[in-house]
Short mmCIF file of C-alpha atoms and ligand atoms in Angstrom, two decimals:
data_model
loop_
_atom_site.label_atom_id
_atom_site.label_comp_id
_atom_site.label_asym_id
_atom_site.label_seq_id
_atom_site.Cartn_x
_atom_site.Cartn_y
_atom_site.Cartn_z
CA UNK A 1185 151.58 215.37 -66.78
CA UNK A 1186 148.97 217.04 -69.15
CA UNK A 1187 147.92 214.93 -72.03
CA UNK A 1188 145.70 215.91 -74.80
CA UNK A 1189 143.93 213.04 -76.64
CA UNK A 1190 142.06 214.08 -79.82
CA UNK A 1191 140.62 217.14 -78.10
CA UNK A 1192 138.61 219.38 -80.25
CA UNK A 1193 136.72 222.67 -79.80
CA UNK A 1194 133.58 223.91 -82.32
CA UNK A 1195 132.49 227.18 -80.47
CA UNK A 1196 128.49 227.34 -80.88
CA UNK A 1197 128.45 229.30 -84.26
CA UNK A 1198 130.37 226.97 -85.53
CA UNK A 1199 134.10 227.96 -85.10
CA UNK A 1200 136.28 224.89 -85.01
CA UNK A 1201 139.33 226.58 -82.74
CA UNK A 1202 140.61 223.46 -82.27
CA UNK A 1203 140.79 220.07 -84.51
CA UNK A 1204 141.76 216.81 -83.21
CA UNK A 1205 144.98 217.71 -80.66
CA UNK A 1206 146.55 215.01 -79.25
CA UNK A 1207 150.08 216.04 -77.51
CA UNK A 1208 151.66 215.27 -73.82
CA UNK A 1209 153.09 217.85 -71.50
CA UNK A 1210 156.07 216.26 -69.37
CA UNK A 1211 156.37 216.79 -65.53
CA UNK A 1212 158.80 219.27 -65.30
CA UNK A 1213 158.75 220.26 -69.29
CA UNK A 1214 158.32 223.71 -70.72
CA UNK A 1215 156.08 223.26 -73.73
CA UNK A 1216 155.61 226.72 -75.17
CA UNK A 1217 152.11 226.75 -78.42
CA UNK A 1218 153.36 229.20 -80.86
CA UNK A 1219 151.43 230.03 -83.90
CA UNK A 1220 149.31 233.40 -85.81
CA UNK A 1221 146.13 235.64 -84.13
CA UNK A 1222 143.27 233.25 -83.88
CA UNK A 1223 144.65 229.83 -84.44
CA UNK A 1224 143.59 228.14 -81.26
CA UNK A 1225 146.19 228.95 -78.41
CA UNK A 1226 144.21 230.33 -75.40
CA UNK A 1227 141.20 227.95 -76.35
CA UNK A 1228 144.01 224.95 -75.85
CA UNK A 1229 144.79 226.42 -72.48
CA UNK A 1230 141.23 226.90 -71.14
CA UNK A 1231 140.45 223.91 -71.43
CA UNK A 1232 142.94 222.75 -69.70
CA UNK A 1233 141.36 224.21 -66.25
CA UNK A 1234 137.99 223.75 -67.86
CA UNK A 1235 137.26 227.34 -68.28
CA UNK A 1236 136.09 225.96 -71.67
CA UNK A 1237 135.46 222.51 -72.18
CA UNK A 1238 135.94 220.69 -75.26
CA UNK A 1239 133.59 218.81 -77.60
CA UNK A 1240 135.54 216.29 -78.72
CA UNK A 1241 138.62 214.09 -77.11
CA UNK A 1242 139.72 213.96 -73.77
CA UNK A 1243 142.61 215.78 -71.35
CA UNK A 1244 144.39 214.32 -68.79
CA UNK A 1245 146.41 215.62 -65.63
CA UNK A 1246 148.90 213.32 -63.96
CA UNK A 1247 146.92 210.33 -65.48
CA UNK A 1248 143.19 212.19 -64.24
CA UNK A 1249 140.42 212.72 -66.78
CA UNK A 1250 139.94 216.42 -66.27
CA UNK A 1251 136.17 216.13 -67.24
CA UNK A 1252 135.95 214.07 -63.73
CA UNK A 1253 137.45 216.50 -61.51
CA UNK A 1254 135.67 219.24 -59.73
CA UNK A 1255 137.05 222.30 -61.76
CA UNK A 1256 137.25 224.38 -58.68
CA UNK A 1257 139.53 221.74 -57.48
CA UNK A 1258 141.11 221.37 -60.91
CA UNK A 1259 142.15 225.11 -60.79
CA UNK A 1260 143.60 224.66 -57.66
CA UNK A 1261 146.04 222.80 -58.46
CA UNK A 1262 146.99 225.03 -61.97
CA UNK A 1263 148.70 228.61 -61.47
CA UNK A 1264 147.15 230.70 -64.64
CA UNK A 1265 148.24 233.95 -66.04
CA UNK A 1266 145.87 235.46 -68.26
CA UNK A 1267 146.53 237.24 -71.05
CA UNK A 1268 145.57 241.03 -69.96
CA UNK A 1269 147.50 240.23 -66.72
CA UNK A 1270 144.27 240.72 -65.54
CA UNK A 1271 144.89 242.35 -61.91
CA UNK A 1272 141.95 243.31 -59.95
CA UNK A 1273 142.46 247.36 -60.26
CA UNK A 1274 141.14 247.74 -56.46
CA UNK A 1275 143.46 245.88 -54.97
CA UNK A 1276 147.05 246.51 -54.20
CA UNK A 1277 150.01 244.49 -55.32
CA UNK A 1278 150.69 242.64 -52.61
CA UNK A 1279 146.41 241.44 -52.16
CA UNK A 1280 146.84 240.83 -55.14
CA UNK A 1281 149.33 238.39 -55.13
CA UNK A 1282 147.89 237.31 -51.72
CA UNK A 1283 144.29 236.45 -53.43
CA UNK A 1284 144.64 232.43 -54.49
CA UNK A 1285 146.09 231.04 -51.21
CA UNK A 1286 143.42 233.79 -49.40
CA UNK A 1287 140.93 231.81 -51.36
CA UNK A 1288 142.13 228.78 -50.37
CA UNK A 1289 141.95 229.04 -46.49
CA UNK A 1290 145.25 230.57 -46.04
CA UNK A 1291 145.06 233.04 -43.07
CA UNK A 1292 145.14 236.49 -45.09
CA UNK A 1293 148.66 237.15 -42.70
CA UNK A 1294 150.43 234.17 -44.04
CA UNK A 1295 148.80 234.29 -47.25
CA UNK A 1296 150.81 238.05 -48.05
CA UNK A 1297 153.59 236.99 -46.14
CA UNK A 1298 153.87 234.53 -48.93
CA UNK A 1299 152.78 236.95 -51.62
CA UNK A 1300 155.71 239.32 -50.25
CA UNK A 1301 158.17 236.30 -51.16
CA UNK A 1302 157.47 236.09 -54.35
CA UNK A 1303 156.91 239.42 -55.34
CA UNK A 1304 160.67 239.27 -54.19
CA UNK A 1305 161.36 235.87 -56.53
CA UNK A 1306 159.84 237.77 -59.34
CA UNK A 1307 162.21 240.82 -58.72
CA UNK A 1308 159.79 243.32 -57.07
CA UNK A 1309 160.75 244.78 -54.00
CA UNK A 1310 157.33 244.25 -51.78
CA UNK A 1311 158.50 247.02 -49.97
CA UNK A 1312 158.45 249.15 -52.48
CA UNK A 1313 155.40 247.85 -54.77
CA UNK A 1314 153.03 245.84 -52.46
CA UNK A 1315 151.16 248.95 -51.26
CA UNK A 1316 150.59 250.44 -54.84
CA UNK A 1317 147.73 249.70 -57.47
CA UNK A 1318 148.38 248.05 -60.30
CA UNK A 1319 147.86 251.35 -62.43
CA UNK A 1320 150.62 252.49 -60.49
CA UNK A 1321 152.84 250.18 -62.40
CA UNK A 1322 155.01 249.93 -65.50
CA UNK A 1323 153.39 246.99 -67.92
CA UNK A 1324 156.21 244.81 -67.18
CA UNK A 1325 155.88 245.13 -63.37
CA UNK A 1326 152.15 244.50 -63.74
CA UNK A 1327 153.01 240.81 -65.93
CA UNK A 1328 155.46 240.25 -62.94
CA UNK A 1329 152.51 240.21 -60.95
CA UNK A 1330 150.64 238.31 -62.87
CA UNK A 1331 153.48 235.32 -62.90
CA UNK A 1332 153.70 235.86 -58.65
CA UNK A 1333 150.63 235.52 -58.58
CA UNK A 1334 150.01 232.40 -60.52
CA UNK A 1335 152.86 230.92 -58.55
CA UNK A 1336 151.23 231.69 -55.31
CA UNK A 1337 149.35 228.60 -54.63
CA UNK A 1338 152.45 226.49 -55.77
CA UNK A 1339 150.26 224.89 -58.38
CA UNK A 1340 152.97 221.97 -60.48
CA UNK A 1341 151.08 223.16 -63.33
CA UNK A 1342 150.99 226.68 -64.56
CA UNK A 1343 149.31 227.94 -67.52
CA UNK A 1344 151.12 231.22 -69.04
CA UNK A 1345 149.07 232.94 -72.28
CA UNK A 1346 151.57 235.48 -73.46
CA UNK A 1347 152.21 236.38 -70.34
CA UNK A 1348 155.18 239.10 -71.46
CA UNK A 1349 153.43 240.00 -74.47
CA UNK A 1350 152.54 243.61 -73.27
CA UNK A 1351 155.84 245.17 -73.00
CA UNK A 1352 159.16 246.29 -75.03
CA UNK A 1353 161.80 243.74 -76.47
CA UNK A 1354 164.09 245.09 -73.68
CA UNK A 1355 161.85 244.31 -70.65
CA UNK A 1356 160.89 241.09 -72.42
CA UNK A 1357 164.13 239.93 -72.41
CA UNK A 1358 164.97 240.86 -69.25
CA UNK A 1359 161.40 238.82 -68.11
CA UNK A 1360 162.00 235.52 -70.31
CA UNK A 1361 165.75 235.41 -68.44
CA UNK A 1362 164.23 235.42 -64.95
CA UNK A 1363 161.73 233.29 -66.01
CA UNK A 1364 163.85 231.13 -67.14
CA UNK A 1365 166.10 231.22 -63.66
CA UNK A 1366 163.14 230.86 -61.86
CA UNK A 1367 161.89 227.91 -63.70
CA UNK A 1368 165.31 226.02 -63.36
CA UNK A 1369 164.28 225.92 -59.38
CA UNK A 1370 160.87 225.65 -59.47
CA UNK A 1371 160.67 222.68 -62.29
CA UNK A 1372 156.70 223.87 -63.00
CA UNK A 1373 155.17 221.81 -65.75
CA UNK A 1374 154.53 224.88 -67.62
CA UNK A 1375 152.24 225.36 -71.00
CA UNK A 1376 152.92 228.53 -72.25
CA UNK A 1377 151.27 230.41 -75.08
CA UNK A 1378 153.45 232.77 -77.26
CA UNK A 1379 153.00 233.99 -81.00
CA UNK A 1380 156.41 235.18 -80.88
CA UNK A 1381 158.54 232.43 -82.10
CA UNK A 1382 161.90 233.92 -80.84
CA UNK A 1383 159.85 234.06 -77.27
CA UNK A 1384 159.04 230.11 -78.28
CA UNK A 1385 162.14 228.63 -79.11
CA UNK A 1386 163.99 230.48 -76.20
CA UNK A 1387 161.57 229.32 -73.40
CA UNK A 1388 160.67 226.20 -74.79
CA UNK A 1389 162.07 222.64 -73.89
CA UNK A 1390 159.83 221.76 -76.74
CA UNK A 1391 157.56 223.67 -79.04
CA UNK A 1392 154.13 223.12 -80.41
CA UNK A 1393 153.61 225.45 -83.95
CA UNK A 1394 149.77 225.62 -84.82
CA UNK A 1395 148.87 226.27 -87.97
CA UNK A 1396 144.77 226.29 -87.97
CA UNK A 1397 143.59 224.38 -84.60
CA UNK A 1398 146.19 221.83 -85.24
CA UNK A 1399 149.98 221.10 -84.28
CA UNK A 1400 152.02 221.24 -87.38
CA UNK A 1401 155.46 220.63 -85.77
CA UNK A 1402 155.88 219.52 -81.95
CA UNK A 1403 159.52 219.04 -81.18
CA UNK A 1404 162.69 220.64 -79.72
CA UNK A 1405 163.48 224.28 -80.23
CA UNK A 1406 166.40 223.07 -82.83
CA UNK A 1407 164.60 220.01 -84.52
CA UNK A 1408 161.91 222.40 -85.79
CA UNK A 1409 164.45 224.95 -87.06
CA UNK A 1410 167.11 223.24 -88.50
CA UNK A 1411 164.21 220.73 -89.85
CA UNK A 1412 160.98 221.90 -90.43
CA UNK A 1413 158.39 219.63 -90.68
CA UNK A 1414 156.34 221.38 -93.23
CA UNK A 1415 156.64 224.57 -95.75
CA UNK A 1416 154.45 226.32 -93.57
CA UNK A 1417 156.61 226.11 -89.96
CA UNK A 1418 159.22 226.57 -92.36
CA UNK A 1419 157.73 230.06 -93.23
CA UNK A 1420 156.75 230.61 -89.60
CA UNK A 1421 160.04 230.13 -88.06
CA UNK A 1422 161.49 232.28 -90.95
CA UNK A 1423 164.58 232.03 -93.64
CA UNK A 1424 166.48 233.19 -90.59
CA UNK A 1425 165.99 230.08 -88.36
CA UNK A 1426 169.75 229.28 -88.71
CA UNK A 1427 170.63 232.32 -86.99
CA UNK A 1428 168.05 231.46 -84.55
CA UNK A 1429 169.41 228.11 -83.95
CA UNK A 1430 172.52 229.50 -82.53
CA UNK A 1431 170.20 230.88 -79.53
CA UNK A 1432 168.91 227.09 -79.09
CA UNK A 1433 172.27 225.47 -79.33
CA UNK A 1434 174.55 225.55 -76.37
CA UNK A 1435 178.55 224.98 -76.14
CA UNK A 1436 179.00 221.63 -75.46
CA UNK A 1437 182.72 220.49 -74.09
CA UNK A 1438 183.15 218.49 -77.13
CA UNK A 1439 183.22 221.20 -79.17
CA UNK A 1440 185.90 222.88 -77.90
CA UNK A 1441 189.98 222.76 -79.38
CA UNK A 1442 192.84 222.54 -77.26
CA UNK A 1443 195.70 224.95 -77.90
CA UNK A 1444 198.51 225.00 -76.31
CA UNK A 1445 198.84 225.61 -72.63
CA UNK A 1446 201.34 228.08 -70.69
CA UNK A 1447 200.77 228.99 -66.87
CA UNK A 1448 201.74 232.04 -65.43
CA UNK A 1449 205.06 230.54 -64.07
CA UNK A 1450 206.24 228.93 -66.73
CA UNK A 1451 209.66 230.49 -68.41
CA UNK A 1452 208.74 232.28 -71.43
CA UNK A 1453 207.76 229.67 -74.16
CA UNK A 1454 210.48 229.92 -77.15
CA UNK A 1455 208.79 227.76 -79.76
CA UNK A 1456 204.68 227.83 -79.71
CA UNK A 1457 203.52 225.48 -82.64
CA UNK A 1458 200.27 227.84 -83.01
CA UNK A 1459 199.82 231.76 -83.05
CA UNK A 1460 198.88 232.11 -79.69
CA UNK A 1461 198.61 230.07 -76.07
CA UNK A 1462 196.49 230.06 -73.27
CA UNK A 1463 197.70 231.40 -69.68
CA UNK A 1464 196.58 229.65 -67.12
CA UNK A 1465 197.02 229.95 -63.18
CA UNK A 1466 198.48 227.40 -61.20
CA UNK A 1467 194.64 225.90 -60.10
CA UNK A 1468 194.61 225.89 -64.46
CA UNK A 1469 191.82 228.59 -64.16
CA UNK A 1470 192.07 230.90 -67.19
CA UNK A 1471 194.26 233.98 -66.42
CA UNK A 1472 194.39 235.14 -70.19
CA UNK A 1473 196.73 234.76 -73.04
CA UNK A 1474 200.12 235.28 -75.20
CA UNK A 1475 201.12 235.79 -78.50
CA UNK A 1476 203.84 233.73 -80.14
CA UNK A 1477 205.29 236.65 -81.73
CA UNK A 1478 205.52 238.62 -78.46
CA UNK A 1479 207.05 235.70 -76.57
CA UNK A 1480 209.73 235.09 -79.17
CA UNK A 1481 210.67 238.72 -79.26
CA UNK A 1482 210.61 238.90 -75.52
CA UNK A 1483 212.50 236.01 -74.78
CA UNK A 1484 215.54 235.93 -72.80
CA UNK A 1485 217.18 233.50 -75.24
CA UNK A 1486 216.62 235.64 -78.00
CA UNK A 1487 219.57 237.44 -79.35
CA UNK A 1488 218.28 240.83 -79.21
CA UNK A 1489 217.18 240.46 -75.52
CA UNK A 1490 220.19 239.37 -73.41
CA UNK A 1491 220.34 239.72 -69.70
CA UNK A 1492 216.42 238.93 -69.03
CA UNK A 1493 217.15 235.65 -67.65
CA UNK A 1494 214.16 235.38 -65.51
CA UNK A 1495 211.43 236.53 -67.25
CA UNK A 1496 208.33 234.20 -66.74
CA UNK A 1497 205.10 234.14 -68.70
CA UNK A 1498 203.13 236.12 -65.77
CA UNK A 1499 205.17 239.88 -66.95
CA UNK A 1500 203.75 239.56 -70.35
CA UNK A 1501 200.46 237.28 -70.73
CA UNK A 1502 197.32 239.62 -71.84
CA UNK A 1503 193.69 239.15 -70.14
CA UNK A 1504 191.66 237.56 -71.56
CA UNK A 1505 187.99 239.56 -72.13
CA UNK A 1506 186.59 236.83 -74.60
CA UNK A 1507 185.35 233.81 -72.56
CA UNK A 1508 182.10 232.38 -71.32
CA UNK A 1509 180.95 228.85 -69.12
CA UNK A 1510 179.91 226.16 -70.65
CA UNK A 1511 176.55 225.76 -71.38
CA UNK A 1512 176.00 229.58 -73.08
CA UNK A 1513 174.65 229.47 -76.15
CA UNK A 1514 176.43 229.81 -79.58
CA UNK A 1515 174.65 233.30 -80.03
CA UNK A 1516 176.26 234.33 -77.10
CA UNK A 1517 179.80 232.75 -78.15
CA UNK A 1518 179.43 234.27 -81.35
CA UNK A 1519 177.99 237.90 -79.97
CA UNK A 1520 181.91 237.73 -77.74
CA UNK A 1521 183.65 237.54 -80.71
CA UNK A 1522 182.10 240.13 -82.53
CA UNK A 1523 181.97 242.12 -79.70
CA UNK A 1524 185.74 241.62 -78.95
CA UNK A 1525 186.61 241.15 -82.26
CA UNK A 1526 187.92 238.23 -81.30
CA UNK A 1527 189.17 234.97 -83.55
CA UNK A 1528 188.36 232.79 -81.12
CA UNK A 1529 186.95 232.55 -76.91
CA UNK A 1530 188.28 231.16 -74.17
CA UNK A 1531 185.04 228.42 -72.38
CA UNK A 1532 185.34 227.58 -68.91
CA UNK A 1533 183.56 225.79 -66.10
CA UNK A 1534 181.58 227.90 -63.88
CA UNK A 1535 181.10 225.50 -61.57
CA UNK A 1536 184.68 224.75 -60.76
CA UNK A 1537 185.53 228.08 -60.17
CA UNK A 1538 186.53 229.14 -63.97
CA UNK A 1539 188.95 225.85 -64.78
CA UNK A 1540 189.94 226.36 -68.17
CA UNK A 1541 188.32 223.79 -70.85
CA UNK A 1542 189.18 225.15 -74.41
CA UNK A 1543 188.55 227.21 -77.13
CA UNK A 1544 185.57 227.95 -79.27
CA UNK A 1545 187.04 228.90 -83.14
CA UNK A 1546 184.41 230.08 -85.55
CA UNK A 1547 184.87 226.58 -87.21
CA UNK A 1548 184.13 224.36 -84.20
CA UNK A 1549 180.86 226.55 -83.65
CA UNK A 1550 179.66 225.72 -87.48
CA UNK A 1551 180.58 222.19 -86.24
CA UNK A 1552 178.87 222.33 -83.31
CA UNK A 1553 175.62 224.20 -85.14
CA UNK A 1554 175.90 220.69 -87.29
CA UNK A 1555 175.90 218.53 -84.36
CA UNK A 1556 173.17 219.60 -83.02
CA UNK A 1557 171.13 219.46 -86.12
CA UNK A 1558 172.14 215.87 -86.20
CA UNK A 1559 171.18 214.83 -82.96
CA UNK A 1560 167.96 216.64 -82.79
CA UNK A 1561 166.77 215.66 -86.50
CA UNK A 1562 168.18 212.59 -85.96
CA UNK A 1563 166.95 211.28 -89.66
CA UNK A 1564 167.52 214.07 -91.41
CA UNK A 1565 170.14 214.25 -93.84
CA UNK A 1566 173.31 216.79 -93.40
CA UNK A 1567 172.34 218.04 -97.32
CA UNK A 1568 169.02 218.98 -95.86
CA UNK A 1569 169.61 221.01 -93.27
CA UNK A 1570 169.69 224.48 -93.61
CA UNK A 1571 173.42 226.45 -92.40
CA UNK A 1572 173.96 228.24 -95.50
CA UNK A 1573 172.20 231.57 -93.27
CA UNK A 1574 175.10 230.86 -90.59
CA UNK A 1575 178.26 230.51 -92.50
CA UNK A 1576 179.14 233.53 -94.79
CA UNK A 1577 179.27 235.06 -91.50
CA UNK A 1578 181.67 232.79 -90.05
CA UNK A 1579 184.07 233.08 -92.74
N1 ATP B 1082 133.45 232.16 -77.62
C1 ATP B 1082 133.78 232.02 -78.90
N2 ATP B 1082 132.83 231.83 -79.86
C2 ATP B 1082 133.16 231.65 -81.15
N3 ATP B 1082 134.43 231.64 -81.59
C3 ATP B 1082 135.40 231.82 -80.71
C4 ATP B 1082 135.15 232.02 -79.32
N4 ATP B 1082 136.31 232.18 -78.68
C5 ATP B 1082 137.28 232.08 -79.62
N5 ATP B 1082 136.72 231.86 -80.84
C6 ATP B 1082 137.44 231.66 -82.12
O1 ATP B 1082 138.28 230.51 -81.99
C7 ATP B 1082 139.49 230.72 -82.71
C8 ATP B 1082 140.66 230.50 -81.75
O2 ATP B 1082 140.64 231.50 -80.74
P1 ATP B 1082 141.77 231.61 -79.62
O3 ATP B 1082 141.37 232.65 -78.68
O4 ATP B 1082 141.99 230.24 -79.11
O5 ATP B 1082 143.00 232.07 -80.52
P2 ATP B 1082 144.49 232.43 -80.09
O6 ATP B 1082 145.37 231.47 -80.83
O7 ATP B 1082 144.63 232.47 -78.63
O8 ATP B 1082 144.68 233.88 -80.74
P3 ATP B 1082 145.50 235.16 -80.16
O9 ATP B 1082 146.93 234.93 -80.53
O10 ATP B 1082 144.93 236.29 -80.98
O11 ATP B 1082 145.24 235.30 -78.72
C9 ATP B 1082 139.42 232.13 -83.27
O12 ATP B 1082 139.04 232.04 -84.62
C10 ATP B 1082 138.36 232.81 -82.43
O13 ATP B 1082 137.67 233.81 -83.16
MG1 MG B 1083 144.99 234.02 -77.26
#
């Protein structure tokens, strides 16, 4: 969808910003540039709508040399979010929004009926924040803006430079996860500039890491930290990029173990071969669990417990608080079972209403940490690859 082809940028005093790029944006794909102050990153993305053109090389969009389009037409169809936000202080939120489909010959009615939609899709209430300025707004509101606005047009392409880079890890957070909600409807073919490489790997379907006007690394989120392509995106992604790689890598049905099953029903089970058992309902959605222990000492066959001939598995399973769907990532699975102080979580399908799949153990996520590393590096040998920052903690 955008292709660079040995583009290069010397700025008139002589400043080479950008040295012989040649990469290719999917349709669809989330490329996120990360890399230091000053490297190149905003130059790459103006030239992209030819607010700077290059000297050298040539870009492409959908299979279009950009140098042969009318740029006013070029912009047209790319949404871009500057890096100041850059709101026009006189106007209000909702004109502000409103302005690109104004400018193109939408009637100004329609055009902030439309604005007031995605103010909405971007989690501002118009209601409440299309009359104000944008002083009148908290940094993150005013880069929520900034993205509704970009989107306004419904450009395929959007260009985003740093576009959450003005506010607190909290609201950042909170920003990339819409974002990232949004994106999985809107499938925008989306370059976005970060120097933040937690921001990068998070966002990114793939990553480009610049060192000096150049791609060092340009690969998935987990190829280029479990196998760095050179010392220095080594040092960039940091002797932490194990830890980050559990953000990167989701649960995967494979990974899961099977223990043994009990539904709620079921006569209390006298012999478990494990610890512990899943409960299940009767649609084998995950109700919770039960110990061994408890259902041996509870059992109506026991010799201690006469007389409870009935008793079931429903009077003494436990809830289960440690689960998540398939598809979370291994940070998550791993924050659970900290957070519950849990030896293991219960996984489950979302989409089928919470059926139970299996169990995540602290072994089958170093497992799956490995299998991902193999698929995504696919040459890379198992010595090579970095885990040793993942599993002390594990054990
Ligand atoms: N108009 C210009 N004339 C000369 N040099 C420029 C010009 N604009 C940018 N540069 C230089 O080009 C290099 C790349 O700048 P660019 O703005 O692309 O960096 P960046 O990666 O976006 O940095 P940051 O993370 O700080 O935004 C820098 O060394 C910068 O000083
Ligand atoms: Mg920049």
């Amino acid at each position: 969808m955008i292709r660079f082809e040995h583009v290069s940028k010397q700025y008139a005093d002589g400043t080479t910003a950008v040295d012989d790029l040649s990469f290719e944006v999917n349709e669809g794909e989330l490329v996120t540039l990360v890399g230091p102050s000053g490297c190149g990153k905003t130059t790459t993305m103006k030239m992209v709508n030819r607010l700077i053109e290059p000297t050298g090389g040539r870009i492409f969009l959908d299979g279009d040399d950009i140098s042969a389009i009318d740029p006013v037409q070029l912009r047209r169809r790319i949404g871009y979010v500057i890096q100041q936000v850059g709101l026009f202080p006189h106007k209000t939120v909702l004109d502000n929004t409103a302005t690109v489909p104004h400018l193109l010959g939408v009637k100004r009615a329609e055009a902030r009926k439309r604005a007031a939609e995605l103010l909405d899709l971007v989690g501002l209430d118009p209601k409440t924040f299309g009359d104000r300025y944008p002083e009148q707004l908290s940094g993150g509101q005013r880069q929520r803006v900034g993205v509704a606005r970009a989107l306004a047009a419904d450009p395929p392409v959007l260009l985003m430079d740093e576009p959450f880079g003005a506010v607190d890890p909290v609201v950042r957070d909170h920003l990339q996860t819409e974002f990232l909600r949004l994106q999985q409807t809107l499938g925008k073919t989306v370059l976005f500039v970060t120097h933040d490489i937690e921001e990068a790997v998070r966002l990114g379907d793939r990553i480009a890491v610049y060192g000096q006007g150049r791609i060092e690394q340009f690969d998935t989120p987990s190829a280029v930290l479990g196998a760095p392509a050179t010392d220095y995106v080594a040092d960039f992604v940091g002797a932490d990029r194990g830890l980050k790689r559990l953000s990167v890598t989701p649960i995967e049905e494979g990974d899961l173990e099977q223990p043994p099953v009990v539904h709620l029903d079921d006569p209390l089970p006298r012999d478990l071969d494990a610890p512990w058992a899943v409960v299940l309902d009767s649609d084998n959605n995950l109700h919770g669990w039960i110990s061994a222990e408890h259902a041996r000492a509870a059992n109506p066959g026991d010799p201690g417990n006469p007389g409870k001939k009935d008793d079931t598995v429903r009077a003494h399973a436990r809830r289960m608080e440690a689960w998540l769907p398939v598809g979370a990532s291994l940070k998550q699975a791993f924050a659970t079972m900290l957070q519950h102080d849990a030896g293991w979580i219960a996984v489950i399908d979302e989409r089928s209403e919470g059926r139970f799949l299996g169990v995540l153990t602290p072994a089958r996520l170093h497992e799956a940490l490995r299998r991902s590393t193999a698929a995504d590096a696919r040459d890379i040998a198992r010595a090579e690859v970095e885990l040793e920052t993942v599993a002390p903690l594990l054990k």
